[in-house]
Coordinates of C-alpha atoms and ligand atoms in Angstrom, one line a residue:
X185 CA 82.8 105.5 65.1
X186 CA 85.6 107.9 66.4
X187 CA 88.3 107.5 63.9
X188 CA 87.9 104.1 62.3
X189 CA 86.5 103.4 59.3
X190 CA 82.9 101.5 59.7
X191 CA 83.4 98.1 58.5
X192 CA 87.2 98.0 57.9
X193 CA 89.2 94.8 58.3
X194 CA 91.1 96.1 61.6
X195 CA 94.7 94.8 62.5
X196 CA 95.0 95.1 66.4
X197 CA 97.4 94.5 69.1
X198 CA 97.1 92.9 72.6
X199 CA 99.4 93.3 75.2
X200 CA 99.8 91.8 78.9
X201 CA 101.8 93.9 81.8
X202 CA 102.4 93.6 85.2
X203 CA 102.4 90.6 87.2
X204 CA 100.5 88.0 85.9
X205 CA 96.9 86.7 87.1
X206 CA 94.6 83.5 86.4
X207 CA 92.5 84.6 83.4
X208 CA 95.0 86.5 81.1
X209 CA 94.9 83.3 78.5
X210 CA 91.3 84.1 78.7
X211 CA 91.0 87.8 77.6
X212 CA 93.3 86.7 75.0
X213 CA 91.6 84.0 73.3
X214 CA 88.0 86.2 74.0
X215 CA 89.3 89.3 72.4
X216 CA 91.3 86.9 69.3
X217 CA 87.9 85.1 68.6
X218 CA 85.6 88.4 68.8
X219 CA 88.4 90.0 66.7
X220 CA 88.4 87.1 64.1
X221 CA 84.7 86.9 63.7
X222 CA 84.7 90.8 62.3
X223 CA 87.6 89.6 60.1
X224 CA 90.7 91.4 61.9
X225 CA 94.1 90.5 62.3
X226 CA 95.4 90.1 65.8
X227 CA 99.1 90.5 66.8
X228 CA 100.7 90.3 70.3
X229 CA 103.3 92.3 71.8
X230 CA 105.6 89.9 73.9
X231 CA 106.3 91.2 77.5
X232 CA 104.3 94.1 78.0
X233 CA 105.3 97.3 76.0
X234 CA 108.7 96.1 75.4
X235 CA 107.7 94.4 72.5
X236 CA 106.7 97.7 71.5
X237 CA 110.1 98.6 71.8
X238 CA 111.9 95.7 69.9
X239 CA 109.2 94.8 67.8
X240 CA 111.3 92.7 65.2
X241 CA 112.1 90.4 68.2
X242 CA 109.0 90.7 70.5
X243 CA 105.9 90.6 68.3
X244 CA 103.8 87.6 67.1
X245 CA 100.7 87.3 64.7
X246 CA 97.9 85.2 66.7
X247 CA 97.1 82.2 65.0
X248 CA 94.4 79.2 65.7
X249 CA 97.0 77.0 67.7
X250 CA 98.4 79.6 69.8
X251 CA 95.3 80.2 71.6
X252 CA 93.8 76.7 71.4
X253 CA 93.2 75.2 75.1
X254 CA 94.7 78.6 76.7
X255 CA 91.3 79.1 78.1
X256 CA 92.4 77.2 81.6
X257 CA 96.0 78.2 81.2
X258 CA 97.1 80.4 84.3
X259 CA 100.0 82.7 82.9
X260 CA 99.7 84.4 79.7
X261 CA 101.0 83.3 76.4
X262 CA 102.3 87.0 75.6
X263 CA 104.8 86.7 78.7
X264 CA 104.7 90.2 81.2
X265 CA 107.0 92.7 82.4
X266 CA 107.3 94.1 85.9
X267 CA 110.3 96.4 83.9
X268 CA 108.3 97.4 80.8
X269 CA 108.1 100.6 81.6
X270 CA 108.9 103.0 78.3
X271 CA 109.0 106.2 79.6
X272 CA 111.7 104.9 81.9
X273 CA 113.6 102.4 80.2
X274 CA 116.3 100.5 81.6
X275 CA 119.5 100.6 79.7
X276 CA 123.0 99.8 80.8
X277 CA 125.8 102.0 80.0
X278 CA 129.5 102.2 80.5
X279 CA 128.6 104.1 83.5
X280 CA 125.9 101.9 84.7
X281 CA 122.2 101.8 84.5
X282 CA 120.3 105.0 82.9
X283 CA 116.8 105.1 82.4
X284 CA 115.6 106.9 79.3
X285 CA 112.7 107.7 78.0
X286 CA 111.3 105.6 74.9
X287 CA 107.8 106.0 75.0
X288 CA 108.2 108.2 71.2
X289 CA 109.9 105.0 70.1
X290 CA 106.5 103.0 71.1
X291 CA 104.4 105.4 69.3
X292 CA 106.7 105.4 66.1
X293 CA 106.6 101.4 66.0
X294 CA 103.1 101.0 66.3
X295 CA 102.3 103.3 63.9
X296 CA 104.8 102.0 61.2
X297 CA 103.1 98.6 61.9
X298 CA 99.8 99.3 60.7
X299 CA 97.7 99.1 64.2
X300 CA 94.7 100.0 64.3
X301 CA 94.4 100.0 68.2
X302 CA 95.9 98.0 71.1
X303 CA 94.5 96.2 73.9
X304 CA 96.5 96.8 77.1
X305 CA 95.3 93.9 80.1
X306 CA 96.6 95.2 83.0
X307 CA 96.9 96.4 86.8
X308 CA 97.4 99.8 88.0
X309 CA 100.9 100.3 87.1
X310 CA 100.4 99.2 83.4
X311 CA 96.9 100.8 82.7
X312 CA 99.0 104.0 83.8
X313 CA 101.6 104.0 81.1
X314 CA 98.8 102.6 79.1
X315 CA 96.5 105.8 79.6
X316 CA 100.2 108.4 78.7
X317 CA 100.3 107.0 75.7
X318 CA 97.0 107.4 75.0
X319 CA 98.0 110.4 75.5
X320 CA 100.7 111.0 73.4
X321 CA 98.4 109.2 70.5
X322 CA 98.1 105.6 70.8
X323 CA 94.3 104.2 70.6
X324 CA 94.2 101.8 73.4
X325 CA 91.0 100.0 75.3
X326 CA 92.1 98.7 78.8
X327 CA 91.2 95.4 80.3
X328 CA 91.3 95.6 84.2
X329 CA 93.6 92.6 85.6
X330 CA 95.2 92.4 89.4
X331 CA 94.7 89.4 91.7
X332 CA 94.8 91.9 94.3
X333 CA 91.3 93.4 93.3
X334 CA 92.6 97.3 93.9
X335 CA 91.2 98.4 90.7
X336 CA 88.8 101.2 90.7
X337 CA 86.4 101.6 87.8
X338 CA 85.3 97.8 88.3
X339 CA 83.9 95.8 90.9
X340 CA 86.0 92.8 90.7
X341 CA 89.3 92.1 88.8
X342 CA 89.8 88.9 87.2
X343 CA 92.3 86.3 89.0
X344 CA 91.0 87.8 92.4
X345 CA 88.9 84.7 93.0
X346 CA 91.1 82.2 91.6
X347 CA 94.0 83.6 94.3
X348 CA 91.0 83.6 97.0
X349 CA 90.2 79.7 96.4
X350 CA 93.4 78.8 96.7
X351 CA 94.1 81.0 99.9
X352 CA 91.1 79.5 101.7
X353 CA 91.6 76.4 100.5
X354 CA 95.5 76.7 101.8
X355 CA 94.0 78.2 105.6
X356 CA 91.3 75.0 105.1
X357 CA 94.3 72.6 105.1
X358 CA 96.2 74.0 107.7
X359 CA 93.3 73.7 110.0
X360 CA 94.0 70.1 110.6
X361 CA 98.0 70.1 111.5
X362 CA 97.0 73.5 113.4
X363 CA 94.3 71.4 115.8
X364 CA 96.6 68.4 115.7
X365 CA 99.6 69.6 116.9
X366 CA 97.9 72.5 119.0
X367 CA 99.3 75.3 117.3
X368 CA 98.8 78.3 116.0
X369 CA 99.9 79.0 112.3
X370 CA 100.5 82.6 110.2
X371 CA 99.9 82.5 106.8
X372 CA 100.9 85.5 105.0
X373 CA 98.9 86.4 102.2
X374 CA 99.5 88.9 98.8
X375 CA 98.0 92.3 98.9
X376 CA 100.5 95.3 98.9
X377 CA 98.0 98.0 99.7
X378 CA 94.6 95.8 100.3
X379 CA 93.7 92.9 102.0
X380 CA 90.7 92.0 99.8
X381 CA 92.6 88.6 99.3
X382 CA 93.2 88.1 103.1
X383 CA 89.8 89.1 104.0
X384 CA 87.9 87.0 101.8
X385 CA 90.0 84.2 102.2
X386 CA 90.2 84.2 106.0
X387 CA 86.4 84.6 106.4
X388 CA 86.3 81.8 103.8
X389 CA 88.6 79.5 105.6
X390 CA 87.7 79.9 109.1
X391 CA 90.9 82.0 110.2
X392 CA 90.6 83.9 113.7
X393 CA 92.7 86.4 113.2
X394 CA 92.9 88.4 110.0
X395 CA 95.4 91.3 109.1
X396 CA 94.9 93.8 106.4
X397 CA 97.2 96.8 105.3
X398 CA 93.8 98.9 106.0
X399 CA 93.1 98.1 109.8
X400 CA 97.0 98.7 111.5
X401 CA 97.3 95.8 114.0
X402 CA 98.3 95.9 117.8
X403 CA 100.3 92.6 118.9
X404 CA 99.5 92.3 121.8
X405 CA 95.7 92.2 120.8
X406 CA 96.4 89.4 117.9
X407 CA 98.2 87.4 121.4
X408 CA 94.8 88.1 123.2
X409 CA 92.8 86.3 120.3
X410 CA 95.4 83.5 120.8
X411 CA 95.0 83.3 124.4
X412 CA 91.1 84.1 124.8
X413 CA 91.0 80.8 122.7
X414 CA 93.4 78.8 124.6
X415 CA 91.3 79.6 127.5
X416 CA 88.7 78.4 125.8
X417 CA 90.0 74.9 125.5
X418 CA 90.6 76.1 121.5
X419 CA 93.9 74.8 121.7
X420 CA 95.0 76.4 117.7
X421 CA 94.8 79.6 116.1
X422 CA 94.9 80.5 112.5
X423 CA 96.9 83.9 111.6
X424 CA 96.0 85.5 108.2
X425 CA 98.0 88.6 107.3
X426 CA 98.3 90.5 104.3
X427 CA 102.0 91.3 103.0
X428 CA 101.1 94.2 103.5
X429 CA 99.8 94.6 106.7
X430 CA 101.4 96.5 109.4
X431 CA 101.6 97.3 113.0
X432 CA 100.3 100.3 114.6
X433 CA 102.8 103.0 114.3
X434 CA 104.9 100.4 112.5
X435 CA 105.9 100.4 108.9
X436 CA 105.6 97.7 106.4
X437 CA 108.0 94.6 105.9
X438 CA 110.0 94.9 103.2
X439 CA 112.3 91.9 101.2
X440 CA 115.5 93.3 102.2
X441 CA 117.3 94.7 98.8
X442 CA 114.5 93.8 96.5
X443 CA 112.4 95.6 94.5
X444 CA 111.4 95.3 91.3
X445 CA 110.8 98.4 88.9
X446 CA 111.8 100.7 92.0
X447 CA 108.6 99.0 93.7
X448 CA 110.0 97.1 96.7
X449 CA 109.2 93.8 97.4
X450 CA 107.0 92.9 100.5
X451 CA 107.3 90.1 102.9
X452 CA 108.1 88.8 106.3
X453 CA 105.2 89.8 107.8
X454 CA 104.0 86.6 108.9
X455 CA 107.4 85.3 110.1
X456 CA 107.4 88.9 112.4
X457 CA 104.2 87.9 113.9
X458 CA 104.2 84.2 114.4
X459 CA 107.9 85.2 116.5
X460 CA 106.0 87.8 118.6
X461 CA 103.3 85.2 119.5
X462 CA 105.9 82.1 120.0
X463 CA 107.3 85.0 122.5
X464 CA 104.6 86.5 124.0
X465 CA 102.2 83.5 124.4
X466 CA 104.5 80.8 125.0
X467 CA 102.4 79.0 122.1
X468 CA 104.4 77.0 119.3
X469 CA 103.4 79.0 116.7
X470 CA 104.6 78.7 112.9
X471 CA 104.5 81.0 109.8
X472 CA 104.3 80.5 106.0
X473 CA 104.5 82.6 103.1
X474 CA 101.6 81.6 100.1
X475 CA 103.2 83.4 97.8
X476 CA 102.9 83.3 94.0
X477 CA 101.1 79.9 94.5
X478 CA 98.4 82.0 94.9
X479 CA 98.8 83.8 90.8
X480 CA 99.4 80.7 89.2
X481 CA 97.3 77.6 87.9
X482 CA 94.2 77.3 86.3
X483 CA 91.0 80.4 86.4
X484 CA 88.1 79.7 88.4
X485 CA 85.1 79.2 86.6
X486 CA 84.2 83.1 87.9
X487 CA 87.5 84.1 86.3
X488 CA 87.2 82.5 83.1
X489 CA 83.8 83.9 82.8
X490 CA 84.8 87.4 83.9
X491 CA 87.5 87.3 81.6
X492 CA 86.3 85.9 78.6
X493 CA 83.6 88.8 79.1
X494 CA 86.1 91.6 79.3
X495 CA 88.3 90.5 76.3
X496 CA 85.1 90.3 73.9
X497 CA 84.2 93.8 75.5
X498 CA 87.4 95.2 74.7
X499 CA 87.1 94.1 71.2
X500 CA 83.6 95.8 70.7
X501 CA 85.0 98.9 72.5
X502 CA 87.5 99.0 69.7
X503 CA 85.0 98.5 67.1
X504 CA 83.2 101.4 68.0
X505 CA 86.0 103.9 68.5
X506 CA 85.9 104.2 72.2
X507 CA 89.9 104.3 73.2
X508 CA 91.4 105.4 76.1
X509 CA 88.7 103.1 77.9
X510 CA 88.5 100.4 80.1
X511 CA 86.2 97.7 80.0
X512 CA 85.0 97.3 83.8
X513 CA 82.4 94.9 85.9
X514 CA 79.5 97.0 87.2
X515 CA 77.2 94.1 88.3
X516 CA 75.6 92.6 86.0
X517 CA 77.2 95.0 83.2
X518 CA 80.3 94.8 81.4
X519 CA 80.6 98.5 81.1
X520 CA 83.3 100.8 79.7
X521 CA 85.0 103.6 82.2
X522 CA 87.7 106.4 81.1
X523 CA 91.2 105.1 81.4
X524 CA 91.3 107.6 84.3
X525 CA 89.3 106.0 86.6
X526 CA 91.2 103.2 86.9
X527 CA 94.2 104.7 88.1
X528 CA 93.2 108.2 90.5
X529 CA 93.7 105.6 93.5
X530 CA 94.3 102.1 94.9
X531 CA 90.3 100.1 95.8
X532 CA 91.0 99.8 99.5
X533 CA 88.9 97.4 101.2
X534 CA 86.6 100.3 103.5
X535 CA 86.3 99.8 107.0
X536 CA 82.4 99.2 107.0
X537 CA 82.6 96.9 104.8
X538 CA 80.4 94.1 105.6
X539 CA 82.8 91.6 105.6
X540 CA 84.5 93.0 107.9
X541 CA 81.2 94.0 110.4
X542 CA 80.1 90.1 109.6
X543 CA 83.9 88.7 110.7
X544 CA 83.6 90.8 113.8
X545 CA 80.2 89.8 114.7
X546 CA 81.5 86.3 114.7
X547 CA 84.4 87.2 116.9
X548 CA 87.1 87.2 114.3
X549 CA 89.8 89.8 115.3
X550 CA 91.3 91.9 112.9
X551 CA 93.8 92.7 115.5
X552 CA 92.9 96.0 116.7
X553 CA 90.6 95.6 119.6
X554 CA 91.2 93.0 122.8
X555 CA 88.9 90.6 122.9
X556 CA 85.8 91.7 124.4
X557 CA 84.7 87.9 125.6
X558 CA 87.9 87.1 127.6
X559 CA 88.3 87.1 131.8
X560 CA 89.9 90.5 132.5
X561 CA 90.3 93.6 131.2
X562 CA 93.9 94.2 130.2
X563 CA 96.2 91.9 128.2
X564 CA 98.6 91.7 131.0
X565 CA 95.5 89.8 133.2
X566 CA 95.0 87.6 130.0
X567 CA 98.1 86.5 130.1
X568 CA 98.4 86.1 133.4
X569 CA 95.3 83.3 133.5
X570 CA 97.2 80.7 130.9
X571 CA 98.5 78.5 132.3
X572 CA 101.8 78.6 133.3
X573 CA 103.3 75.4 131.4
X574 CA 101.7 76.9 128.6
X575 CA 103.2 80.7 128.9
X576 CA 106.8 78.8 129.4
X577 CA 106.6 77.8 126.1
X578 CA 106.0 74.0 126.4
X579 CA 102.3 73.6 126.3
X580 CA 101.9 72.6 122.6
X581 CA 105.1 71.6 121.7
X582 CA 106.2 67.8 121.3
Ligands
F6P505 O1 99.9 92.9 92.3 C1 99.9 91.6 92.4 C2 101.0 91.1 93.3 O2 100.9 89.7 93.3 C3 101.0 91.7 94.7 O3 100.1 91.1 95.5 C4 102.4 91.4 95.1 O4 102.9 92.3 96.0 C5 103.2 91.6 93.8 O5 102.3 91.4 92.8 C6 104.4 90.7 93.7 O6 105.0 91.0 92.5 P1 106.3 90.2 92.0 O7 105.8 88.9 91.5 O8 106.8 91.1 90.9 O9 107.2 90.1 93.1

C-alpha cells in the first residue's frame, strides 16, 4: 500500500468535471457506499476543481440522503465545470479578464483538509488537469466519463449508450414523418472529434446516410444517396451527421462567438447540409439539432452497470495506493491504466471498423463514395434521371 496506512479510516474526496453524462449519480453513490463499508468519510467538491478553490463555499460531506435514489439520476449531484480549470483561472480585473494560475492553491486546500485522496470522474479535458496535479502531489484515481466515448485507456465510457438509445430512438421516430411527408431529414448528432455516437446510432436507427468527423464528406455524394433512393421509389432519407463532421477540404461548423473554456462550440452542421440537399436535389429536406437531449435523463441499464463498477473500482484503487490511475473497461475487466493513457489522444472511431464495413455492406453511405447501385456514372447523370417535378423542388412538398 503506496503511502496509506493499511487499515486507516480514510477521508476522501470525489469530484465531477466536464460536461456532464448519464451515470455520474452512479459512480458517486458506488464509490460513497464502497467507501463507507471500509469506514471512510466521503466529501464532495462542488463544480469540478473549483471547489477546490473555494472550499468553505463549494464542499459538502456525503451523507445517506444525498445519494439516496441518485442511482437513475442523469446529472450529477456535485454540479460540473466546463471553466474549472485551476491552472488557468478566470478572474476579472479592472482591466478585464486574466487567467491565473491556482493550481498551488488546490494543492494547499486539499492538503489542510485532511484528504487522503480524490476521485476525479471525468473526460479528457478534466482527467488532464487531473493527471498535473498529480503531478504537483495530489493522490488522485480517475474514473473515465464522456458520452462521446473518445477515451483511450477503456473500451467504453459511461453515458455513451444512454446518448446512443436516445439518438436511435430520436432517428426511429423521425422515420415516420420522414416516409409520410416524403422527406428527407438531418439530424445532427454530438461528437466533436468522433462520431462513435452518430455511427452507432444511425446503424441502430436505420439512417442512410451517416457523417462522422473521421470520414470527410463530399455533397454531392450524400445528394446521390438521396437521389439513388428516390429512384428507387424510396421517397425519404434519413441524414445523421456528427457536429463534428466536415466536408472534404472543408472546415468544421462552429456556433458563431461561442466557446466555452476557449473550446468553441460546434454546430450547424446539419442545417448546412439539409440546405445543400433542399438545393441540389430539389427534395424538401429538414434539419434538427439533438443536442443535450442526448446527456440528460436517466442511465441505461449498461450505464448504471458500467458505472456503478467504476466508482467501486476507484475506491479499491484508493485502498491500495494506486493514484495517478484510472479505472478503465477492458472487456470483461474493470482494470486500472496510468492516468497517461487516457489523455495521449482522442479514441477515433478507425476506418475498418466493422461498423463501418457492416453499414457499407448494407449500402449505408458515409458520404464519401457515389453510390455504386445507381443508373450512371457521374452525379450530374443522377441527377439528370429525377424527375423533373421533383428536381424543381415541388416533388415532396405540400
Ligand atoms: O464532450 C461531450 C459533449 O457533449 C460534446 O459532444 C459536445 O461538443 C460538448 O460536450 C458540448 O459541451 P457544452 O455543453 O459545454 O456546450
Amino acid at each position: 500500500m503506496a503511502g496509506l496506512a493499511k487499515g486507516r479510516k480514510l477521508k476522501i474526496a470525489l469530484s465531477t468535471g466536464g460536461g456532464d453524462a448519464p451515470g455520474l449519480n452512479a459512480v458517486i453513490r458506488a464509490a460513497t457506499k464502497t467507501a463507507w463499508c471500509l469506514g471512510w468519510e466521503v466529501w464532495g467538491i462542488q463544480e469540478g476543481f473549483e471547489g477546490l478553490i473555494d472550499p468553505r463555499r463549494k464542499l459538502v460531506r456525503i451523507d445517506t440522503e444525498d445519494i439516496r435514489g441518485i442511482l437513475t439520476q442523469g446529472g450529477t449531484i456535485l454540479g460540473t465545470a466546463n471553466r474549472g480549470n485551476p491552472f488557468k483561472h478566470q478572474v476579472q480585473t479592472a482591466k478585464g479578464a486574466k487567467e491565473v494560475d491556482l493550481s498551488a492553491t488546490v494543492v494547499r486546500n486539499f492538503k489542510k483538509l485532511g484528504f487522503d485522496a480524490l476521485i476525479v470522474i471525468g473526460g479528457e479535458g478534466t482527467l488532464g488537469l487531473a493527471y498535473q496535479l498529480v503531478k504537483k502531489g495530489i493522490p488522485i484515481v480517475g474514473v473515465p466519463k464522456t458520452i462521446d466515448n473518445d477515451l483511450p485507456g477503456t473500451d467504453i465510457t459511461f453515458g455513451f449508450d444512454t446518448a446512443v438509445s436516445v439518438a436511435t430512438e430520436a432517428i426511429g421516430r423521425l422515420h415516420s414523418t420522414a416516409q409520410s411527408h416524403r422527406r428527407c431529414f438531418v439530424v445532427e448528432l454530438m461528437g466533436r472529434y468522433a462520431g462513435w455516437i452518430t455511427l452507432n446510432a444511425g446503424v441502430s436507427g436505420g439512417a442512410d446516410v451517416i457523417l462522422i468527423p473521421e470520414i470527410p464528406f463530399d455533397i454531392d455524394a450524400v445528394c446521390d444517396k438521396v437521389l439513388d433512393r428516390e429512384r428507387r421509389k424510396k421517397h425519404f432519407s434519413i441524414v445523421v451527421a456528427a457536429e463534428g463532421a466536415q466536408p472534404k477540404g472543408g472546415a468544421r461548423v462552429l456556433k458563431e462567438g461561442a466557446t466555452t473554456d476557449h473550446v468553441e462550440r460546434l454546430g450547424g452542421i446539419a442545417e448546412w447540409v439539409a440546405k445543400e440537399i433542399d438545393k441540389r436535389t430539389g427534395k424538401e429536406t429538414r434539419s434538427l439539432v439533438l443536442g443535450h437531449l442526448q446527456r440528460g435523463g436517466t442511465p441505461t441499464t449498461f450505464d448504471r452497470l458500467l458505472a456503478t463498477r467504476l466508482g467501486s473500482a476507484a475506491v479499491r484503487c484508493v485502498a491500495r495506493g494506486q493514484f495517478g490511475r484510472m479505472v478503465a473497461l477492458k472487456t470483461p475487466k474493470i482494470v486500472s491504466v496510468p492516468l497517461t493513457q487516457a489523455i495521449k489522444r482522442l479514441k477515433t472511431v478507425p476506418l475498418d471498423h466493422d461498423t463501418i464495413t457492416s453499414a457499407r455492406s448494407m449500402g449505408i453511405s458515409f458520404g464519401d463514395r457515389l453510390c455504386a447501385s445507381g443508373k450512371g456514372g457521374t452525379f450530374a447523370r443522377r441527377q439528370a434521371a429525377v424527375p423533373a417535378a421533383l428536381r424543381q423542388g415541388v416533388g415532396s412538398r405540400g
